[in-house]
Amino acid sequence: MLHRTILILALLTLALCLTPTQTSAYTINADSLYKHIVVLAHDSLEGRLVGTEGEWSAAVYISRVFSTAGLNPAGEDDGWFQPFTFTADIAPTGLNELAINGTPLEIGTHYLPLPWSGNGSFDFSTVVDARYGIQVRMHGFQRDDYTDLDVEGKAVLIRRTAPPSDNPNVDIAQVSGLIDRITTAIEQKAAAVLLITPPDAEDTLFMPNPAAVTARDIPIIFIKREGLTHSGLDLETPAISSVEGTVTMQQVVDTGYNVIGHLDGPSDTTIIVGAHYDHIGYGDRGSLYRGDQRLVHNGADDNASGVAALLELARHFASQRDELHYDMTFIAFSGEETGLLGSNHYVDERRPGPNSVKLMANMDMIGRLRPQKKGLIVYGAGTAVEFEDYFEQQVARDDLNLKVTVEKSGIGASDHTSFYSREIPVLHLFTGPHEDYNKPSDDPETINIEGEKQVTDFLAEFLWHFQDHDGGLAFQKVSAPPMGSRRSQFSVTLGIMPDYAADVEGVQVEVAITDRPGSNAGMQDGDIIVRMGKHAIRDIYDYMSALGKFRKGDSVTVAVSREGELVELPVVF
């Protein structure tokens, strides 16, 4: 607590130092942008993971900059913050025991119940070794590790990695991942799943986003290599004859905070400007770093860069509030990295629509402008007729001095998608992926700060243009593919954006993208996908597992829950 108090005092001091002293219009400058990034991407904030001290310290800093700029608090209870709860973890709690062949094991050191595990006690006198637990028959490839095995009502032992493929065109890890194999074991009526690591593989296990996990009905346990050694068992073919124990897993609920400031104009309609300020902490989930040390992921570009621009835009427009024709709302979202939690909570609670919000502009990773690449990528240019006209003129300007790549799609893995689903015209600014993405090396010194100033000025000009634009905007749904910095691992897609924050069993559709397989079959925003063909869909991991079973040209019946009714949709990929 003392550490956090000292840190907050330091951040408040910097915020006060950034208070504009002039009475004229505030000019956005590179030095202030960089100072914001240095604060938000400092090691002491420990990667700003939602629900942590670092997130809260960043939220306090943002609120103080909003306050000194002259914004009005627009969170809950006339404050700056809009809290939201989320599942931060699914962790062992209370009684957890495991014994193999009568030898007790220690949780954490020797074994771990997985987040998908069901709770309860068990005692199995038969454990069936199913090798890798793979059962795949598709597109000329076939493998069935359950041939001649009876696992009904028994515990099944599975090696969690993928074996070498004898087909160069088939990636077994893709067509039969960990969730596939857990699902297959359940379909084979196994009563428990025990996972081990072969001797030639790293003895660590991917952990899912807890907010997106639905528990199964059986115990699912990872037995570490140290647990096998402790039990005197061979690492390659452990002879496990009995297993007994108890699993008690519980959701750990925490709180994240959006930070909201407001400028009053003469209208009941507002323009929203947003950027997420959370990142991935020490990279325990979502990191692309493959080193041995546990290092803080500061997220200078992702997304201290976007928040720095948000703060400077707030100062700029606050200094000219008398010139506004519409209200302006500035929102620093949290929980974006965990599935758009903060922005989804905002739209669910405040229920913005085209009559109350003129447009939403979002900034996510705008600190690596590279003219030799795509320059500034502007998504959402097709979500309003007026946007198309505006950007057609902008791109044709001789004096722009900024390379701009315009994309029509208003859907992507950032907070603007939450507003697009409400039929609000959106804009999303992005300077492209880079080798430091989701790694500890995403630090302030890697930022192109002059480029970031260009991007921020570009957005300010856009916002002023639509401040002066009279009347509403003509929203358009766009059929262009969603943005993404990495190629999909799947050969087919339904063409949806899932709602990761929805507390449902299944996968709730936040946006069914126009002219994609899902929408073409009649899928609608708000549908909950519960089955794809023979595959039950309990959470996003089941959904991804099922997608990997299909190829272009395949047909499948997808069952969705719609307003309490089960609807079957004929999907053609």
XYZ file of C-alpha atoms in Angstrom:
573
model
C 0.000 0.000 0.000
C 2.853 2.430 0.822
C 4.444 1.684 -2.571
C 1.195 2.476 -4.352
C 0.649 5.686 -2.364
C 4.141 6.978 -3.191
C 3.688 6.095 -6.836
C 0.309 7.825 -7.068
C 1.731 10.966 -5.463
C 4.498 10.992 -8.068
C 1.986 10.562 -10.881
C -0.213 13.338 -9.518
C 2.788 15.656 -9.400
C 3.462 15.016 -13.072
C -0.203 15.501 -13.911
C -0.179 18.899 -12.198
C 2.982 19.845 -14.070
C 1.129 19.148 -17.312
C -1.621 21.657 -16.499
C -1.933 24.135 -19.377
C -0.859 27.598 -18.288
C -2.007 29.494 -21.376
C -5.585 30.706 -21.817
C -5.495 30.236 -25.604
C -6.062 26.966 -27.447
C -3.819 24.195 -26.197
C -1.488 22.829 -28.864
C -0.757 19.123 -28.808
C 2.996 18.585 -28.527
C 5.347 15.635 -28.781
C 7.019 16.317 -25.421
C 3.756 15.949 -23.474
C 2.772 12.871 -25.466
C 6.071 11.241 -24.563
C 5.770 12.143 -20.855
C 2.397 10.416 -20.686
C 3.862 7.302 -22.306
C 6.842 7.271 -19.925
C 4.494 7.360 -16.917
C 2.029 4.767 -18.188
C 4.729 2.389 -19.456
C 6.927 2.633 -16.359
C 8.073 -0.607 -14.721
C 6.427 0.423 -11.434
C 2.956 0.016 -12.999
C 3.841 -3.630 -13.680
C 2.160 -3.836 -17.055
C -1.213 -2.326 -16.028
C -3.003 -5.674 -15.896
C -6.723 -5.186 -15.246
C -7.543 -5.619 -11.555
C -4.024 -4.854 -10.277
C -2.395 -1.971 -8.408
C -0.712 -0.916 -11.616
C -4.038 -0.570 -13.406
C -5.422 1.514 -10.537
C -2.356 3.788 -10.451
C -2.704 4.368 -14.193
C -6.414 5.113 -13.752
C -5.658 7.707 -11.059
C -3.058 9.359 -13.300
C -5.505 9.547 -16.213
C -8.238 11.009 -13.985
C -5.891 13.721 -12.709
C -4.908 14.731 -16.231
C -8.593 14.880 -17.146
C -9.257 16.973 -14.049
C -6.430 19.452 -14.603
C -7.496 19.797 -18.239
C -10.932 20.936 -17.049
C -13.061 17.930 -17.951
C -16.047 16.950 -15.816
C -16.090 13.510 -14.165
C -18.562 11.195 -15.901
C -18.092 7.869 -14.122
C -20.288 6.464 -11.399
C -21.495 8.552 -8.441
C -20.229 11.781 -10.037
C -16.670 10.442 -10.013
C -14.116 9.636 -12.683
C -14.318 5.858 -12.503
C -16.777 3.334 -13.885
C -16.057 0.013 -12.139
C -16.865 -3.358 -13.642
C -16.394 -6.861 -12.289
C -14.804 -9.729 -14.188
C -13.464 -13.239 -13.670
C -9.761 -12.715 -12.993
C -8.919 -16.355 -12.351
C -10.306 -19.818 -11.804
C -8.171 -21.135 -8.989
C -7.947 -24.050 -6.560
C -9.500 -23.206 -3.233
C -10.386 -25.172 -0.141
C -9.871 -28.926 -0.353
C -7.738 -30.196 -3.247
C -6.094 -33.613 -3.038
C -4.563 -36.082 -5.474
C -2.928 -39.479 -5.010
C -1.473 -41.626 -7.785
C -1.053 -45.330 -7.035
C -1.546 -44.383 -3.388
C 1.203 -41.704 -3.367
C -0.084 -38.250 -2.305
C 0.934 -35.329 -4.533
C 1.314 -31.663 -3.653
C -0.823 -29.170 -5.568
C 1.208 -26.630 -7.507
C 4.463 -28.553 -7.225
C 3.263 -31.905 -8.546
C -0.072 -31.210 -10.229
C -2.644 -28.561 -11.130
C -6.394 -28.834 -11.652
C -7.151 -26.944 -14.873
C -9.692 -24.116 -15.160
C -12.020 -26.369 -17.201
C -12.158 -28.930 -14.381
C -15.357 -29.828 -12.642
C -15.453 -29.969 -8.853
C -15.894 -33.037 -6.661
C -14.226 -36.153 -5.273
C -13.216 -39.168 -7.341
C -11.639 -42.607 -6.959
C -10.666 -44.589 -10.050
C -9.151 -48.036 -9.925
C -8.660 -48.025 -13.700
C -6.706 -45.438 -15.683
C -6.682 -45.959 -19.459
C -3.652 -44.733 -21.391
C -5.044 -43.132 -24.585
C -1.623 -42.002 -25.865
C -2.263 -38.473 -27.253
C -6.056 -38.745 -27.035
C -6.489 -37.781 -30.687
C -9.493 -38.755 -32.748
C -9.499 -37.070 -36.152
C -11.126 -38.121 -39.408
C -11.089 -35.317 -41.928
C -9.941 -34.427 -45.412
C -7.858 -37.491 -46.126
C -6.299 -37.672 -42.654
C -7.270 -40.186 -40.020
C -6.016 -40.988 -36.538
C -7.909 -42.602 -33.673
C -6.094 -43.149 -30.378
C -9.299 -44.611 -28.896
C -9.387 -47.634 -31.203
C -10.136 -50.758 -29.112
C -10.190 -48.686 -25.897
C -13.065 -48.629 -23.423
C -12.829 -45.440 -21.356
C -16.454 -45.082 -20.285
C -16.625 -44.219 -16.603
C -12.843 -44.376 -16.245
C -9.960 -41.933 -15.967
C -8.056 -41.405 -19.211
C -4.359 -40.484 -19.467
C -3.406 -38.179 -22.364
C -0.106 -36.693 -23.513
C -0.892 -33.038 -24.022
C 1.499 -32.214 -26.884
C 1.018 -33.126 -30.556
C 2.859 -36.104 -32.058
C 4.686 -35.841 -35.379
C 2.374 -36.051 -38.373
C 2.914 -38.578 -41.139
C 0.999 -36.240 -43.451
C 2.972 -33.089 -44.416
C -0.299 -31.272 -45.178
C -1.761 -31.784 -41.698
C -0.763 -29.898 -38.559
C -2.008 -32.140 -35.757
C -1.657 -29.360 -33.192
C -4.150 -27.320 -35.217
C -6.705 -30.015 -35.966
C -6.511 -31.563 -32.508
C -5.455 -29.104 -29.837
C -5.740 -29.510 -26.080
C -9.431 -28.546 -25.943
C -10.181 -30.910 -28.833
C -8.690 -33.772 -26.873
C -10.494 -32.900 -23.656
C -13.732 -32.712 -25.647
C -13.013 -36.039 -27.376
C -12.397 -37.737 -24.016
C -15.731 -36.419 -22.737
C -17.469 -37.605 -25.928
C -15.921 -41.036 -25.262
C -17.608 -40.859 -21.824
C -14.384 -40.685 -19.831
C -15.005 -39.716 -16.204
C -11.691 -37.860 -15.697
C -8.844 -36.513 -17.836
C -5.215 -36.675 -16.671
C -2.728 -34.749 -18.802
C 1.036 -35.325 -18.839
C 3.967 -33.948 -20.854
C 6.185 -36.250 -22.953
C 9.882 -36.192 -21.913
C 10.972 -34.270 -25.025
C 8.618 -31.295 -24.458
C 8.598 -28.314 -22.097
C 6.588 -29.123 -18.981
C 4.425 -26.006 -19.023
C 0.815 -25.605 -20.012
C -1.144 -22.872 -21.755
C -3.654 -21.248 -19.409
C -6.847 -19.804 -20.890
C -8.526 -16.467 -20.377
C -10.557 -17.274 -17.239
C -13.316 -14.868 -18.256
C -14.010 -17.111 -21.272
C -13.972 -20.549 -19.601
C -16.952 -22.774 -18.842
C -16.241 -25.698 -16.509
C -16.838 -29.285 -17.662
C -18.484 -31.896 -15.478
C -15.396 -34.068 -14.860
C -12.012 -33.528 -13.152
C -9.335 -32.331 -15.605
C -5.856 -32.402 -14.063
C -2.356 -31.656 -15.331
C 0.193 -33.957 -13.657
C 3.585 -32.324 -13.834
C 6.762 -34.217 -14.606
C 7.856 -33.682 -11.013
C 4.668 -35.403 -9.877
C 5.428 -38.476 -11.966
C 8.994 -38.582 -10.624
C 7.725 -38.163 -7.050
C 5.455 -41.178 -7.643
C 8.327 -43.279 -9.008
C 6.790 -43.482 -12.481
C 8.366 -43.597 -15.918
C 8.008 -40.269 -17.761
C 7.325 -41.858 -21.158
C 4.811 -44.546 -20.178
C 3.779 -44.042 -16.549
C 1.986 -47.109 -15.192
C -0.844 -45.377 -13.335
C -3.204 -47.997 -11.969
C -5.270 -45.837 -9.617
C -6.008 -42.194 -8.950
C -8.114 -40.613 -6.237
C -8.660 -37.121 -4.923
C -10.798 -34.021 -4.736
C -10.936 -30.921 -6.938
C -12.331 -27.623 -5.681
C -12.024 -24.763 -8.174
C -13.562 -21.333 -7.738
C -13.926 -18.214 -9.845
C -11.916 -15.269 -8.515
C -13.846 -12.076 -9.235
C -12.011 -8.756 -9.399
C -12.781 -5.167 -10.416
C -11.476 -3.064 -13.291
C -12.075 0.630 -13.943
C -12.936 2.733 -16.965
C -11.977 6.401 -16.567
C -14.471 8.845 -18.077
C -14.287 12.607 -18.571
C -16.827 14.847 -20.302
C -17.015 18.248 -21.972
C -20.438 19.868 -22.252
C -21.481 21.343 -25.564
C -24.764 22.855 -26.711
C -26.131 19.491 -27.923
C -27.559 16.350 -26.328
C -25.345 14.319 -28.673
C -21.756 13.441 -27.828
C -18.623 12.456 -29.707
C -16.722 9.680 -27.914
C -12.927 9.415 -28.034
C -11.428 6.294 -26.500
C -8.300 4.228 -25.904
C -7.629 1.261 -23.631
C -5.016 1.733 -20.913
C -4.661 -1.826 -19.608
C -1.961 -4.214 -20.802
C -0.918 -7.800 -19.965
C 1.097 -7.354 -16.758
C 3.955 -9.855 -16.670
C 2.658 -11.637 -19.738
C 1.311 -14.682 -17.917
C -1.440 -14.743 -20.533
C -1.073 -13.389 -24.055
C 2.688 -12.841 -24.187
C 4.704 -13.617 -27.317
C 7.949 -13.500 -25.311
C 9.701 -16.861 -25.124
C 12.507 -16.123 -22.671
C 13.050 -17.852 -19.337
C 12.673 -14.786 -17.090
C 9.312 -13.436 -15.950
C 9.449 -9.824 -17.137
C 7.062 -6.893 -16.985
C 5.339 -6.063 -20.276
C 5.055 -2.266 -20.219
C 2.950 -1.841 -23.366
C 4.327 1.517 -24.509
C 2.725 1.190 -27.916
C -0.040 -1.129 -26.681
C -1.566 1.066 -25.547
C 0.147 3.856 -23.617
C 0.500 5.486 -27.045
C -3.266 5.613 -27.551
C -3.909 6.893 -24.024
C -1.270 9.613 -24.408
C -3.105 10.842 -27.499
C -6.430 10.618 -25.636
C -5.079 12.823 -22.844
C -3.634 15.385 -25.231
C -6.858 15.522 -27.238
C -8.778 16.058 -24.003
C -6.528 19.011 -23.131
C -6.807 20.396 -26.659
C -10.614 20.301 -26.845
C -11.099 21.425 -23.242
C -9.141 24.587 -24.033
C -11.630 25.340 -26.819
C -14.857 24.190 -25.214
C -16.678 27.320 -26.315
C -16.190 26.242 -29.929
C -17.882 22.875 -29.490
C -21.152 22.091 -31.273
C -21.454 18.658 -29.637
C -20.542 17.235 -26.248
C -17.295 15.256 -26.053
C -16.700 12.170 -23.912
C -13.166 10.904 -23.326
C -12.904 7.306 -22.101
C -9.846 5.310 -21.034
C -11.062 1.716 -21.131
C -9.672 -1.174 -19.113
C -10.024 -4.897 -19.692
C -9.506 -4.641 -23.457
C -6.740 -7.233 -23.367
C -9.068 -9.669 -21.607
C -11.856 -9.324 -24.173
C -13.139 -5.720 -24.474
C -14.462 -5.941 -20.912
C -14.515 -2.221 -20.157
C -16.041 -1.028 -23.424
C -18.644 -3.807 -23.368
C -19.573 -2.803 -19.831
C -19.848 0.834 -20.887
C -22.223 0.150 -23.784
C -24.255 -2.342 -21.731
C -24.697 0.124 -18.871
C -24.978 3.448 -20.720
C -26.640 1.968 -23.828
C -25.355 4.541 -26.330
C -27.028 4.687 -29.717
C -26.968 6.756 -32.904
C -29.328 9.324 -31.372
C -27.029 10.018 -28.424
C -23.573 9.372 -29.919
C -22.522 10.968 -33.199
C -19.394 8.827 -33.581
C -16.742 6.934 -31.633
C -13.018 7.316 -32.412
C -10.617 4.742 -30.955
C -6.816 4.662 -30.781
C -4.916 1.434 -30.207
C -1.173 1.141 -30.943
C -0.471 4.438 -32.716
C 3.158 4.896 -31.646
C 5.036 3.096 -34.440
C 4.296 5.178 -37.540
C 6.358 3.854 -40.465
C 5.778 5.619 -43.780
C 7.579 2.836 -45.639
C 4.843 0.455 -44.480
C 1.129 1.335 -44.490
C 1.678 4.482 -42.451
C -1.412 5.265 -40.401
C -4.116 2.647 -40.905
C -7.612 4.068 -40.454
C -10.316 1.442 -39.929
C -14.025 2.235 -39.981
C -13.916 4.638 -42.926
C -16.918 2.846 -44.395
C -19.115 2.917 -41.272
C -20.637 6.278 -42.234
C -21.342 7.709 -45.674
C -19.833 10.990 -44.506
C -16.598 9.250 -43.435
C -16.083 7.927 -46.959
C -16.438 11.408 -48.416
C -14.102 12.892 -45.812
C -11.288 10.370 -46.278
C -11.533 10.466 -50.044
C -10.689 14.161 -49.796
C -7.996 13.631 -47.157
C -6.088 11.008 -49.100
C -6.078 13.277 -52.154
C -4.511 16.217 -50.261
C -1.068 17.336 -51.424
C -0.257 18.939 -48.059
C -1.209 16.022 -45.796
C 2.411 14.895 -45.195
C 1.159 11.642 -43.700
C 0.770 8.295 -45.409
C -2.740 7.030 -44.673
C -4.171 3.610 -45.525
C -7.958 3.652 -45.373
C -9.959 0.515 -44.540
C -13.762 0.395 -44.510
C -14.258 -2.267 -41.833
C -15.457 -1.114 -38.432
C -14.816 -4.441 -36.725
C -11.630 -5.524 -35.006
C -10.058 -6.649 -31.755
C -10.333 -3.310 -29.988
C -12.913 -1.196 -28.186
C -14.522 0.459 -31.225
C -16.220 -2.874 -31.989
C -18.407 -2.480 -28.880
C -19.824 0.716 -30.385
C -20.088 -0.564 -33.951
C -22.400 -3.275 -32.614
C -24.691 -0.420 -31.455
C -24.806 0.959 -35.019
C -22.610 3.914 -34.119
C -20.125 5.060 -36.797
C -16.615 4.238 -35.585
C -13.051 5.082 -36.456
C -10.026 3.098 -35.321
C -6.452 4.359 -35.680
C -3.535 1.906 -35.772
C 0.069 2.202 -36.979
C 0.546 -1.507 -37.530
C 2.042 -4.598 -35.882
C 5.716 -4.894 -34.955
C 8.202 -7.329 -33.462
C 7.774 -5.937 -29.905
C 4.024 -6.621 -29.806
C 3.080 -8.259 -26.474
C 6.722 -8.541 -25.448
C 8.765 -6.904 -22.651
C 10.598 -4.884 -25.327
C 7.550 -2.664 -26.011
C 9.094 0.240 -24.089
C 8.934 4.058 -24.482
C 12.250 4.354 -26.318
C 10.760 2.386 -29.234
C 8.031 4.981 -29.846
C 8.149 7.244 -32.900
C 6.935 10.258 -30.952
C 6.944 12.703 -33.865
C 4.918 10.171 -35.808
C 2.506 9.857 -32.895
C 2.045 13.635 -32.873
C 1.168 13.479 -36.583
C -1.431 10.813 -35.884
C -2.914 12.758 -32.960
C -3.115 15.955 -35.007
C -4.754 14.000 -37.832
C -7.442 12.738 -35.464
C -7.931 16.196 -33.946
C -8.594 17.588 -37.432
C -11.095 14.790 -38.093
C -12.884 15.474 -34.791
C -13.093 19.203 -35.468
C -14.508 18.496 -38.912
C -17.342 16.454 -37.433
C -17.837 18.900 -34.568
C -18.728 21.379 -37.303
C -20.822 18.855 -39.240
C -24.531 19.515 -38.782
C -26.844 16.594 -38.093
C -26.403 12.879 -37.657
C -24.257 10.486 -39.656
C -25.561 7.753 -41.960
C -24.318 4.518 -40.352
C -23.328 1.684 -42.678
C -22.634 -1.967 -41.929
C -19.479 -3.035 -43.716
C -18.730 -6.485 -45.120
C -14.945 -6.058 -45.217
C -12.936 -8.593 -43.154
C -11.972 -7.665 -39.590
C -8.532 -6.302 -38.897
C -5.840 -8.476 -37.379
C -2.098 -8.408 -36.953
C -1.725 -12.151 -37.366
C -3.126 -14.627 -39.846
C -5.964 -16.792 -38.527
C -5.057 -20.350 -37.617
C -8.372 -21.512 -39.103
C -9.143 -22.157 -42.756
C -12.802 -21.131 -42.249
C -14.685 -18.649 -40.122
C -18.292 -17.848 -39.286
C -17.485 -14.158 -39.591
C -18.425 -13.046 -36.088
C -16.932 -11.024 -33.268
C -17.587 -12.914 -30.003
C -18.682 -11.068 -26.874
C -15.981 -12.227 -24.456
C -17.650 -10.477 -21.526
C -21.007 -12.227 -21.876
C -21.839 -14.472 -18.902
C -23.413 -17.274 -20.924
C -22.813 -20.933 -21.692
C -21.867 -20.893 -25.335
C -20.445 -18.078 -27.440
C -22.481 -14.889 -27.713
C -22.255 -13.064 -31.035
C -21.422 -9.412 -30.537
C -21.344 -8.696 -34.276
C -22.368 -10.958 -37.144
C -20.352 -9.503 -40.011
C -22.296 -8.796 -43.182
C -21.835 -11.206 -46.112
C -19.970 -13.826 -44.110
C -21.030 -17.474 -43.547
C -22.775 -16.766 -40.237
C -24.839 -13.772 -41.346
C -25.580 -15.397 -44.700
C -27.175 -18.291 -42.791
C -29.262 -15.879 -40.700
C -27.046 -15.435 -37.635
C -27.804 -12.230 -35.724
C -26.080 -9.990 -33.207
C -26.857 -11.336 -29.730
C -27.268 -14.982 -30.799
C -25.588 -17.530 -28.507
C -23.868 -20.350 -30.395
C -24.428 -23.608 -28.498
C -23.611 -26.281 -31.107
C -21.788 -26.643 -34.427
C -22.757 -29.932 -36.035
C -22.005 -32.625 -33.439
C -19.780 -30.325 -31.393
C -21.235 -28.770 -28.230
C -20.112 -25.173 -27.728
C -19.744 -24.229 -24.057
C -17.187 -21.437 -24.391
C -14.824 -19.732 -26.835
C -12.359 -22.624 -26.606
C -14.983 -25.137 -27.759
C -15.861 -22.731 -30.564
C -12.252 -22.495 -31.759
C -11.869 -26.248 -31.470
C -14.955 -26.803 -33.621
C -13.838 -24.300 -36.279
C -10.657 -26.289 -36.773
C -12.726 -29.281 -37.928
C -14.077 -27.575 -41.056
C -12.719 -26.528 -44.438
C -13.917 -24.176 -47.151
C -16.971 -25.621 -48.876
C -18.141 -27.641 -45.841
C -21.712 -27.335 -44.595
C -22.811 -27.564 -40.974
C -25.916 -26.893 -38.928
C -25.182 -24.311 -36.239
C -27.606 -24.146 -33.312
C -28.033 -20.792 -31.575
C -30.088 -19.658 -28.636
C -32.086 -16.572 -29.619
C -34.294 -14.916 -27.017
C -34.739 -18.259 -25.273
C -35.557 -20.215 -28.430
C -33.249 -22.722 -30.146
C -32.700 -21.812 -33.806
C -30.814 -23.991 -36.295
C -28.900 -22.246 -39.081
C -27.565 -23.927 -42.267
C -24.007 -22.568 -42.548
C -21.890 -23.027 -45.660
C -18.209 -22.158 -45.250
